[in-house]
């Protein structure tokens, strides 16, 4: 039963009789795990919102930045000026 409960997402498994201190520790652990999960989801949502605000050109530059390419390489590949790439890069916040 304990293994099944843990596989289903239980934070802890207390057998009767349990100590009150252990119960409170389990509750604190569950609250902290929930808090961490909520913070992680909020960061992810903010990142997705920022990505959705990028233009297709800015997104294209971002993808090439993530591949490790330099501004001059990106400019040559996209047949744009280095200045245009720098402007698009600045809007992605990767250039900061």
PDB file of C-alpha atoms in Angstrom:
ATOM      1  CA  UNK A   1       0.000   0.000   0.000  1.00  0.00           C
ATOM      2  CA  UNK A   2       2.863   2.397   0.793  1.00  0.00           C
ATOM      3  CA  UNK A   3       4.540   1.855  -2.580  1.00  0.00           C
ATOM      4  CA  UNK A   4       1.273   2.423  -4.416  1.00  0.00           C
ATOM      5  CA  UNK A   5       0.601   5.606  -2.449  1.00  0.00           C
ATOM      6  CA  UNK A   6       4.072   6.971  -3.225  1.00  0.00           C
ATOM      7  CA  UNK A   7       3.689   6.116  -6.922  1.00  0.00           C
ATOM      8  CA  UNK A   8       0.449   8.085  -6.947  1.00  0.00           C
ATOM      9  CA  UNK A   9       2.226  11.166  -5.603  1.00  0.00           C
ATOM     10  CA  UNK A  10       2.044  10.853  -1.832  1.00  0.00           C
ATOM     11  CA  UNK A  11       4.688  12.913  -0.061  1.00  0.00           C
ATOM     12  CA  UNK A  12       4.977  10.466   2.813  1.00  0.00           C
ATOM     13  CA  UNK A  13       3.308   7.379   4.191  1.00  0.00           C
ATOM     14  CA  UNK A  14       2.563   7.180   7.891  1.00  0.00           C
ATOM     15  CA  UNK A  15       1.624   3.939   9.538  1.00  0.00           C
ATOM     16  CA  UNK A  16      -0.536   3.806  12.622  1.00  0.00           C
ATOM     17  CA  UNK A  17       0.249   4.566  15.307  1.00  0.00           C
ATOM     18  CA  UNK A  18       2.158   7.622  14.093  1.00  0.00           C
ATOM     19  CA  UNK A  19       3.933  10.311  16.027  1.00  0.00           C
ATOM     20  CA  UNK A  20       2.375  13.754  15.860  1.00  0.00           C
ATOM     21  CA  UNK A  21       5.787  15.313  15.145  1.00  0.00           C
ATOM     22  CA  UNK A  22       6.210  13.064  12.096  1.00  0.00           C
ATOM     23  CA  UNK A  23       2.776  14.099  10.832  1.00  0.00           C
ATOM     24  CA  UNK A  24       3.678  17.793  11.123  1.00  0.00           C
ATOM     25  CA  UNK A  25       7.000  17.204   9.361  1.00  0.00           C
ATOM     26  CA  UNK A  26       5.166  15.479   6.516  1.00  0.00           C
ATOM     27  CA  UNK A  27       2.700  18.348   6.256  1.00  0.00           C
ATOM     28  CA  UNK A  28       5.532  20.921   6.165  1.00  0.00           C
ATOM     29  CA  UNK A  29       7.315  18.849   3.506  1.00  0.00           C
ATOM     30  CA  UNK A  30       4.155  18.693   1.380  1.00  0.00           C
ATOM     31  CA  UNK A  31       3.611  22.443   1.667  1.00  0.00           C
ATOM     32  CA  UNK A  32       7.224  23.166   0.680  1.00  0.00           C
ATOM     33  CA  UNK A  33       7.032  20.797  -2.316  1.00  0.00           C
ATOM     34  CA  UNK A  34       3.802  22.464  -3.433  1.00  0.00           C
ATOM     35  CA  UNK A  35       5.389  25.894  -3.080  1.00  0.00           C
ATOM     36  CA  UNK A  36       8.393  24.837  -5.164  1.00  0.00           C
ATOM     37  CA  UNK A  37       6.118  23.376  -7.846  1.00  0.00           C
ATOM     38  CA  UNK A  38       4.036  26.552  -7.999  1.00  0.00           C
ATOM     39  CA  UNK A  39       7.158  28.746  -8.313  1.00  0.00           C
ATOM     40  CA  UNK A  40       8.530  26.513 -11.074  1.00  0.00           C
ATOM     41  CA  UNK A  41       5.220  26.620 -12.968  1.00  0.00           C
ATOM     42  CA  UNK A  42       5.001  30.411 -12.584  1.00  0.00           C
ATOM     43  CA  UNK A  43       8.547  30.832 -13.980  1.00  0.00           C
ATOM     44  CA  UNK A  44       7.682  28.569 -16.888  1.00  0.00           C
ATOM     45  CA  UNK A  45       4.490  30.479 -17.611  1.00  0.00           C
ATOM     46  CA  UNK A  46       6.346  33.824 -17.573  1.00  0.00           C
ATOM     47  CA  UNK A  47       8.965  32.416 -19.945  1.00  0.00           C
ATOM     48  CA  UNK A  48       6.283  31.115 -22.320  1.00  0.00           C
ATOM     49  CA  UNK A  49       4.516  34.478 -22.257  1.00  0.00           C
ATOM     50  CA  UNK A  50       7.763  36.255 -23.121  1.00  0.00           C
ATOM     51  CA  UNK A  51       8.489  33.805 -25.943  1.00  0.00           C
ATOM     52  CA  UNK A  52       5.000  34.347 -27.340  1.00  0.00           C
ATOM     53  CA  UNK A  53       5.675  38.101 -27.496  1.00  0.00           C
ATOM     54  CA  UNK A  54       8.621  37.620 -29.880  1.00  0.00           C
ATOM     55  CA  UNK A  55       8.160  38.248 -33.583  1.00  0.00           C
ATOM     56  CA  UNK A  56       8.932  35.372 -35.959  1.00  0.00           C
ATOM     57  CA  UNK A  57      12.251  37.067 -36.827  1.00  0.00           C
ATOM     58  CA  UNK A  58      13.206  37.494 -33.180  1.00  0.00           C
ATOM     59  CA  UNK A  59      12.275  33.868 -32.502  1.00  0.00           C
ATOM     60  CA  UNK A  60      14.423  32.740 -35.430  1.00  0.00           C
ATOM     61  CA  UNK A  61      17.395  34.689 -34.052  1.00  0.00           C
ATOM     62  CA  UNK A  62      16.788  33.256 -30.579  1.00  0.00           C
ATOM     63  CA  UNK A  63      16.838  29.700 -31.929  1.00  0.00           C
ATOM     64  CA  UNK A  64      20.163  30.359 -33.662  1.00  0.00           C
ATOM     65  CA  UNK A  65      21.571  31.932 -30.495  1.00  0.00           C
ATOM     66  CA  UNK A  66      20.565  28.807 -28.606  1.00  0.00           C
ATOM     67  CA  UNK A  67      22.524  26.785 -31.163  1.00  0.00           C
ATOM     68  CA  UNK A  68      25.562  28.805 -30.084  1.00  0.00           C
ATOM     69  CA  UNK A  69      25.914  30.921 -33.205  1.00  0.00           C
ATOM     70  CA  UNK A  70      27.481  34.369 -33.122  1.00  0.00           C
ATOM     71  CA  UNK A  71      25.811  37.516 -34.479  1.00  0.00           C
ATOM     72  CA  UNK A  72      27.913  37.501 -37.675  1.00  0.00           C
ATOM     73  CA  UNK A  73      27.073  33.844 -38.356  1.00  0.00           C
ATOM     74  CA  UNK A  74      23.366  34.492 -37.793  1.00  0.00           C
ATOM     75  CA  UNK A  75      23.464  37.565 -40.038  1.00  0.00           C
ATOM     76  CA  UNK A  76      25.107  35.582 -42.832  1.00  0.00           C
ATOM     77  CA  UNK A  77      22.696  32.667 -42.472  1.00  0.00           C
ATOM     78  CA  UNK A  78      19.609  34.900 -42.480  1.00  0.00           C
ATOM     79  CA  UNK A  79      21.071  37.315 -45.028  1.00  0.00           C
ATOM     80  CA  UNK A  80      20.516  40.277 -42.716  1.00  0.00           C
ATOM     81  CA  UNK A  81      22.797  42.951 -41.340  1.00  0.00           C
ATOM     82  CA  UNK A  82      24.656  42.380 -38.106  1.00  0.00           C
ATOM     83  CA  UNK A  83      22.863  45.440 -36.712  1.00  0.00           C
ATOM     84  CA  UNK A  84      19.453  43.846 -37.410  1.00  0.00           C
ATOM     85  CA  UNK A  85      20.575  40.702 -35.620  1.00  0.00           C
ATOM     86  CA  UNK A  86      21.828  42.769 -32.676  1.00  0.00           C
ATOM     87  CA  UNK A  87      18.456  44.542 -32.467  1.00  0.00           C
ATOM     88  CA  UNK A  88      16.520  41.279 -32.581  1.00  0.00           C
ATOM     89  CA  UNK A  89      18.886  39.685 -30.087  1.00  0.00           C
ATOM     90  CA  UNK A  90      18.381  42.580 -27.669  1.00  0.00           C
ATOM     91  CA  UNK A  91      14.622  42.015 -27.761  1.00  0.00           C
ATOM     92  CA  UNK A  92      15.054  38.342 -26.823  1.00  0.00           C
ATOM     93  CA  UNK A  93      16.983  39.300 -23.644  1.00  0.00           C
ATOM     94  CA  UNK A  94      19.667  36.771 -24.584  1.00  0.00           C
ATOM     95  CA  UNK A  95      21.954  39.611 -25.500  1.00  0.00           C
ATOM     96  CA  UNK A  96      21.903  41.048 -21.988  1.00  0.00           C
TER      97      UNK A  96
END
